[in-house]
Amino acid sequence: MAAPVRLNERATIQERTTGRDPEYGTEVDTWVAVHDRIWCEAQDVLPSRGETVEQGRQVATMRTRLRIRKQIAIAPEMRVILHGKGDRVMQVISGPAYLDDKTHVECMLEGYSDG
């Protein structure tokens, strides 16, 4: 049996919306909170950082496993802000997948930092 899910951190799930700039009429992308400060479990995947050099800049990739209640909708085109990790913004790269207890889902997140 899998370990129980510990909902001990907060996260905000956002989706991209497209609007029009009132002055120029161009499309403007914004992120809108779908679920604000929900309880979750966020666990960094080891090794937590994969560092590469792209165009002369060092880029670190961080992957995190996110577990939330199944009633909360999440899709790959959304993004997640992990508040317990310094408001780290991450993209959804896979999931959601149901866990063994059938009341929680899990997805993989990926974030970047340049250093």
mmCIF file with all atom_site columns, C-alpha atoms in Angstrom:
data_model
loop_
_atom_site.group_PDB
_atom_site.id
_atom_site.type_symbol
_atom_site.label_atom_id
_atom_site.label_alt_id
_atom_site.label_comp_id
_atom_site.label_asym_id
_atom_site.label_entity_id
_atom_site.label_seq_id
_atom_site.pdbx_PDB_ins_code
_atom_site.Cartn_x
_atom_site.Cartn_y
_atom_site.Cartn_z
_atom_site.occupancy
_atom_site.B_iso_or_equiv
_atom_site.pdbx_formal_charge
_atom_site.auth_seq_id
_atom_site.auth_comp_id
_atom_site.auth_asym_id
_atom_site.auth_atom_id
_atom_site.pdbx_PDB_model_num
ATOM 1   C CA . MET A 1 1   ? 0.000   0.000  0.000   1.00 0.00 ? 1   MET A CA 1
ATOM 2   C CA . ALA A 1 2   ? 1.226   3.490  -0.797  1.00 0.00 ? 2   ALA A CA 1
ATOM 3   C CA . ALA A 1 3   ? 2.181   5.997  1.869   1.00 0.00 ? 3   ALA A CA 1
ATOM 4   C CA . PRO A 1 4   ? -0.673  8.285  2.950   1.00 0.00 ? 4   PRO A CA 1
ATOM 5   C CA . VAL A 1 5   ? -0.905  11.701 1.324   1.00 0.00 ? 5   VAL A CA 1
ATOM 6   C CA . ARG A 1 6   ? 0.108   14.540 3.655   1.00 0.00 ? 6   ARG A CA 1
ATOM 7   C CA . LEU A 1 7   ? -1.535  17.771 2.558   1.00 0.00 ? 7   LEU A CA 1
ATOM 8   C CA . ASN A 1 8   ? 0.947   20.062 4.303   1.00 0.00 ? 8   ASN A CA 1
ATOM 9   C CA . GLU A 1 9   ? 1.675   22.840 1.778   1.00 0.00 ? 9   GLU A CA 1
ATOM 10  C CA . ARG A 1 10  ? -0.270  25.491 -0.119  1.00 0.00 ? 10  ARG A CA 1
ATOM 11  C CA . ALA A 1 11  ? -0.442  25.953 -3.891  1.00 0.00 ? 11  ALA A CA 1
ATOM 12  C CA . THR A 1 12  ? -2.323  28.072 -6.415  1.00 0.00 ? 12  THR A CA 1
ATOM 13  C CA . ILE A 1 13  ? -3.404  26.580 -9.745  1.00 0.00 ? 13  ILE A CA 1
ATOM 14  C CA . GLN A 1 14  ? -3.678  29.049 -12.621 1.00 0.00 ? 14  GLN A CA 1
ATOM 15  C CA . GLU A 1 15  ? -4.842  28.893 -16.226 1.00 0.00 ? 15  GLU A CA 1
ATOM 16  C CA . ARG A 1 16  ? -3.941  31.146 -19.130 1.00 0.00 ? 16  ARG A CA 1
ATOM 17  C CA . THR A 1 17  ? -6.586  33.480 -20.509 1.00 0.00 ? 17  THR A CA 1
ATOM 18  C CA . THR A 1 18  ? -6.363  35.690 -23.557 1.00 0.00 ? 18  THR A CA 1
ATOM 19  C CA . GLY A 1 19  ? -7.784  39.188 -23.672 1.00 0.00 ? 19  GLY A CA 1
ATOM 20  C CA . ARG A 1 20  ? -7.455  42.314 -25.780 1.00 0.00 ? 20  ARG A CA 1
ATOM 21  C CA . ASP A 1 21  ? -5.352  45.336 -24.955 1.00 0.00 ? 21  ASP A CA 1
ATOM 22  C CA . PRO A 1 22  ? -7.829  48.247 -24.822 1.00 0.00 ? 22  PRO A CA 1
ATOM 23  C CA . GLU A 1 23  ? -5.388  50.734 -26.303 1.00 0.00 ? 23  GLU A CA 1
ATOM 24  C CA . TYR A 1 24  ? -3.731  48.751 -29.105 1.00 0.00 ? 24  TYR A CA 1
ATOM 25  C CA . GLY A 1 25  ? -6.174  45.869 -29.680 1.00 0.00 ? 25  GLY A CA 1
ATOM 26  C CA . THR A 1 26  ? -3.470  43.208 -29.485 1.00 0.00 ? 26  THR A CA 1
ATOM 27  C CA . GLU A 1 27  ? -3.913  39.900 -27.682 1.00 0.00 ? 27  GLU A CA 1
ATOM 28  C CA . VAL A 1 28  ? -2.617  39.832 -24.116 1.00 0.00 ? 28  VAL A CA 1
ATOM 29  C CA . ASP A 1 29  ? -2.044  36.597 -22.172 1.00 0.00 ? 29  ASP A CA 1
ATOM 30  C CA . THR A 1 30  ? -2.703  36.661 -18.433 1.00 0.00 ? 30  THR A CA 1
ATOM 31  C CA . TRP A 1 31  ? -2.815  33.972 -15.756 1.00 0.00 ? 31  TRP A CA 1
ATOM 32  C CA . VAL A 1 32  ? -5.962  33.656 -13.634 1.00 0.00 ? 32  VAL A CA 1
ATOM 33  C CA . ALA A 1 33  ? -6.229  31.628 -10.418 1.00 0.00 ? 33  ALA A CA 1
ATOM 34  C CA . VAL A 1 34  ? -8.580  28.656 -10.798 1.00 0.00 ? 34  VAL A CA 1
ATOM 35  C CA . HIS A 1 35  ? -7.876  27.303 -7.299  1.00 0.00 ? 35  HIS A CA 1
ATOM 36  C CA . ASP A 1 36  ? -6.255  29.705 -4.841  1.00 0.00 ? 36  ASP A CA 1
ATOM 37  C CA . ARG A 1 37  ? -4.062  28.464 -1.973  1.00 0.00 ? 37  ARG A CA 1
ATOM 38  C CA . ILE A 1 38  ? -5.294  24.869 -1.868  1.00 0.00 ? 38  ILE A CA 1
ATOM 39  C CA . TRP A 1 39  ? -3.739  22.233 0.367   1.00 0.00 ? 39  TRP A CA 1
ATOM 40  C CA . CYS A 1 40  ? -1.312  19.898 -1.402  1.00 0.00 ? 40  CYS A CA 1
ATOM 41  C CA . GLU A 1 41  ? 1.745   17.724 -0.959  1.00 0.00 ? 41  GLU A CA 1
ATOM 42  C CA . ALA A 1 42  ? 4.777   18.831 -2.981  1.00 0.00 ? 42  ALA A CA 1
ATOM 43  C CA . GLN A 1 43  ? 7.816   16.566 -3.033  1.00 0.00 ? 43  GLN A CA 1
ATOM 44  C CA . ASP A 1 44  ? 10.980  17.335 -4.997  1.00 0.00 ? 44  ASP A CA 1
ATOM 45  C CA . VAL A 1 45  ? 12.136  14.506 -7.245  1.00 0.00 ? 45  VAL A CA 1
ATOM 46  C CA . LEU A 1 46  ? 15.764  13.470 -6.748  1.00 0.00 ? 46  LEU A CA 1
ATOM 47  C CA . PRO A 1 47  ? 18.054  14.566 -8.157  1.00 0.00 ? 47  PRO A CA 1
ATOM 48  C CA . SER A 1 48  ? 16.190  17.788 -7.584  1.00 0.00 ? 48  SER A CA 1
ATOM 49  C CA . ARG A 1 49  ? 18.215  19.783 -10.099 1.00 0.00 ? 49  ARG A CA 1
ATOM 50  C CA . GLY A 1 50  ? 19.486  18.995 -13.545 1.00 0.00 ? 50  GLY A CA 1
ATOM 51  C CA . GLU A 1 51  ? 21.834  21.723 -14.688 1.00 0.00 ? 51  GLU A CA 1
ATOM 52  C CA . THR A 1 52  ? 22.609  22.514 -18.317 1.00 0.00 ? 52  THR A CA 1
ATOM 53  C CA . VAL A 1 53  ? 24.210  25.367 -20.189 1.00 0.00 ? 53  VAL A CA 1
ATOM 54  C CA . GLU A 1 54  ? 22.034  26.900 -22.918 1.00 0.00 ? 54  GLU A CA 1
ATOM 55  C CA . GLN A 1 55  ? 23.372  29.733 -25.074 1.00 0.00 ? 55  GLN A CA 1
ATOM 56  C CA . GLY A 1 56  ? 26.041  30.535 -22.501 1.00 0.00 ? 56  GLY A CA 1
ATOM 57  C CA . ARG A 1 57  ? 23.620  30.595 -19.533 1.00 0.00 ? 57  ARG A CA 1
ATOM 58  C CA . GLN A 1 58  ? 23.425  28.003 -16.817 1.00 0.00 ? 58  GLN A CA 1
ATOM 59  C CA . VAL A 1 59  ? 19.854  26.716 -16.423 1.00 0.00 ? 59  VAL A CA 1
ATOM 60  C CA . ALA A 1 60  ? 18.663  24.472 -13.584 1.00 0.00 ? 60  ALA A CA 1
ATOM 61  C CA . THR A 1 61  ? 15.604  22.249 -14.055 1.00 0.00 ? 61  THR A CA 1
ATOM 62  C CA . MET A 1 62  ? 13.655  21.294 -10.935 1.00 0.00 ? 62  MET A CA 1
ATOM 63  C CA . ARG A 1 63  ? 10.999  18.560 -10.908 1.00 0.00 ? 63  ARG A CA 1
ATOM 64  C CA . THR A 1 64  ? 8.366   18.202 -8.219  1.00 0.00 ? 64  THR A CA 1
ATOM 65  C CA . ARG A 1 65  ? 5.652   15.629 -7.567  1.00 0.00 ? 65  ARG A CA 1
ATOM 66  C CA . LEU A 1 66  ? 2.343   17.340 -6.678  1.00 0.00 ? 66  LEU A CA 1
ATOM 67  C CA . ARG A 1 67  ? -0.495  15.520 -4.910  1.00 0.00 ? 67  ARG A CA 1
ATOM 68  C CA . ILE A 1 68  ? -3.932  17.111 -4.503  1.00 0.00 ? 68  ILE A CA 1
ATOM 69  C CA . ARG A 1 69  ? -7.535  16.053 -3.884  1.00 0.00 ? 69  ARG A CA 1
ATOM 70  C CA . LYS A 1 70  ? -9.186  14.634 -7.000  1.00 0.00 ? 70  LYS A CA 1
ATOM 71  C CA . GLN A 1 71  ? -12.023 17.207 -6.883  1.00 0.00 ? 71  GLN A CA 1
ATOM 72  C CA . ILE A 1 72  ? -9.522  19.914 -7.862  1.00 0.00 ? 72  ILE A CA 1
ATOM 73  C CA . ALA A 1 73  ? -9.235  20.221 -11.641 1.00 0.00 ? 73  ALA A CA 1
ATOM 74  C CA . ILE A 1 74  ? -5.740  20.416 -13.098 1.00 0.00 ? 74  ILE A CA 1
ATOM 75  C CA . ALA A 1 75  ? -4.545  20.021 -16.698 1.00 0.00 ? 75  ALA A CA 1
ATOM 76  C CA . PRO A 1 76  ? -1.195  20.176 -18.528 1.00 0.00 ? 76  PRO A CA 1
ATOM 77  C CA . GLU A 1 77  ? -1.935  23.648 -19.937 1.00 0.00 ? 77  GLU A CA 1
ATOM 78  C CA . MET A 1 78  ? -2.118  25.085 -16.401 1.00 0.00 ? 78  MET A CA 1
ATOM 79  C CA . ARG A 1 79  ? 0.655   26.208 -14.081 1.00 0.00 ? 79  ARG A CA 1
ATOM 80  C CA . VAL A 1 80  ? 1.151   25.892 -10.321 1.00 0.00 ? 80  VAL A CA 1
ATOM 81  C CA . ILE A 1 81  ? 2.629   28.312 -7.792  1.00 0.00 ? 81  ILE A CA 1
ATOM 82  C CA . LEU A 1 82  ? 4.076   26.483 -4.772  1.00 0.00 ? 82  LEU A CA 1
ATOM 83  C CA . HIS A 1 83  ? 3.813   28.869 -1.838  1.00 0.00 ? 83  HIS A CA 1
ATOM 84  C CA . GLY A 1 84  ? 5.793   26.696 0.591   1.00 0.00 ? 84  GLY A CA 1
ATOM 85  C CA . LYS A 1 85  ? 8.769   26.770 -1.779  1.00 0.00 ? 85  LYS A CA 1
ATOM 86  C CA . GLY A 1 86  ? 9.152   30.546 -2.019  1.00 0.00 ? 86  GLY A CA 1
ATOM 87  C CA . ASP A 1 87  ? 6.298   31.091 -4.519  1.00 0.00 ? 87  ASP A CA 1
ATOM 88  C CA . ARG A 1 88  ? 8.007   28.914 -7.117  1.00 0.00 ? 88  ARG A CA 1
ATOM 89  C CA . VAL A 1 89  ? 6.151   28.923 -10.479 1.00 0.00 ? 89  VAL A CA 1
ATOM 90  C CA . MET A 1 90  ? 6.079   25.528 -12.215 1.00 0.00 ? 90  MET A CA 1
ATOM 91  C CA . GLN A 1 91  ? 4.485   24.038 -15.313 1.00 0.00 ? 91  GLN A CA 1
ATOM 92  C CA . VAL A 1 92  ? 2.488   20.785 -15.346 1.00 0.00 ? 92  VAL A CA 1
ATOM 93  C CA . ILE A 1 93  ? 4.405   18.246 -17.457 1.00 0.00 ? 93  ILE A CA 1
ATOM 94  C CA . SER A 1 94  ? 2.372   15.064 -16.826 1.00 0.00 ? 94  SER A CA 1
ATOM 95  C CA . GLY A 1 95  ? -0.776  13.868 -15.144 1.00 0.00 ? 95  GLY A CA 1
ATOM 96  C CA . PRO A 1 96  ? -3.052  13.961 -13.405 1.00 0.00 ? 96  PRO A CA 1
ATOM 97  C CA . ALA A 1 97  ? -3.025  10.283 -12.421 1.00 0.00 ? 97  ALA A CA 1
ATOM 98  C CA . TYR A 1 98  ? -5.179  8.721  -9.705  1.00 0.00 ? 98  TYR A CA 1
ATOM 99  C CA . LEU A 1 99  ? -3.384  7.399  -6.636  1.00 0.00 ? 99  LEU A CA 1
ATOM 100 C CA . ASP A 1 100 ? -4.200  4.075  -4.950  1.00 0.00 ? 100 ASP A CA 1
ATOM 101 C CA . ASP A 1 101 ? -6.570  5.664  -2.445  1.00 0.00 ? 101 ASP A CA 1
ATOM 102 C CA . LYS A 1 102 ? -8.789  7.005  -5.318  1.00 0.00 ? 102 LYS A CA 1
ATOM 103 C CA . THR A 1 103 ? -9.297  10.310 -3.474  1.00 0.00 ? 103 THR A CA 1
ATOM 104 C CA . HIS A 1 104 ? -6.093  12.054 -4.593  1.00 0.00 ? 104 HIS A CA 1
ATOM 105 C CA . VAL A 1 105 ? -4.348  12.687 -7.915  1.00 0.00 ? 105 VAL A CA 1
ATOM 106 C CA . GLU A 1 106 ? -0.682  13.196 -8.692  1.00 0.00 ? 106 GLU A CA 1
ATOM 107 C CA . CYS A 1 107 ? 1.047   15.221 -11.406 1.00 0.00 ? 107 CYS A CA 1
ATOM 108 C CA . MET A 1 108 ? 4.604   16.114 -12.221 1.00 0.00 ? 108 MET A CA 1
ATOM 109 C CA . LEU A 1 109 ? 5.720   19.728 -12.276 1.00 0.00 ? 109 LEU A CA 1
ATOM 110 C CA . GLU A 1 110 ? 8.829   21.301 -13.759 1.00 0.00 ? 110 GLU A CA 1
ATOM 111 C CA . GLY A 1 111 ? 10.381  24.658 -13.034 1.00 0.00 ? 111 GLY A CA 1
ATOM 112 C CA . TYR A 1 112 ? 13.444  26.518 -14.250 1.00 0.00 ? 112 TYR A CA 1
ATOM 113 C CA . SER A 1 113 ? 15.937  28.895 -12.727 1.00 0.00 ? 113 SER A CA 1
ATOM 114 C CA . ASP A 1 114 ? 18.935  30.557 -14.272 1.00 0.00 ? 114 ASP A CA 1
ATOM 115 C CA . GLY A 1 115 ? 21.994  31.082 -12.254 1.00 0.00 ? 115 GLY A CA 1
#
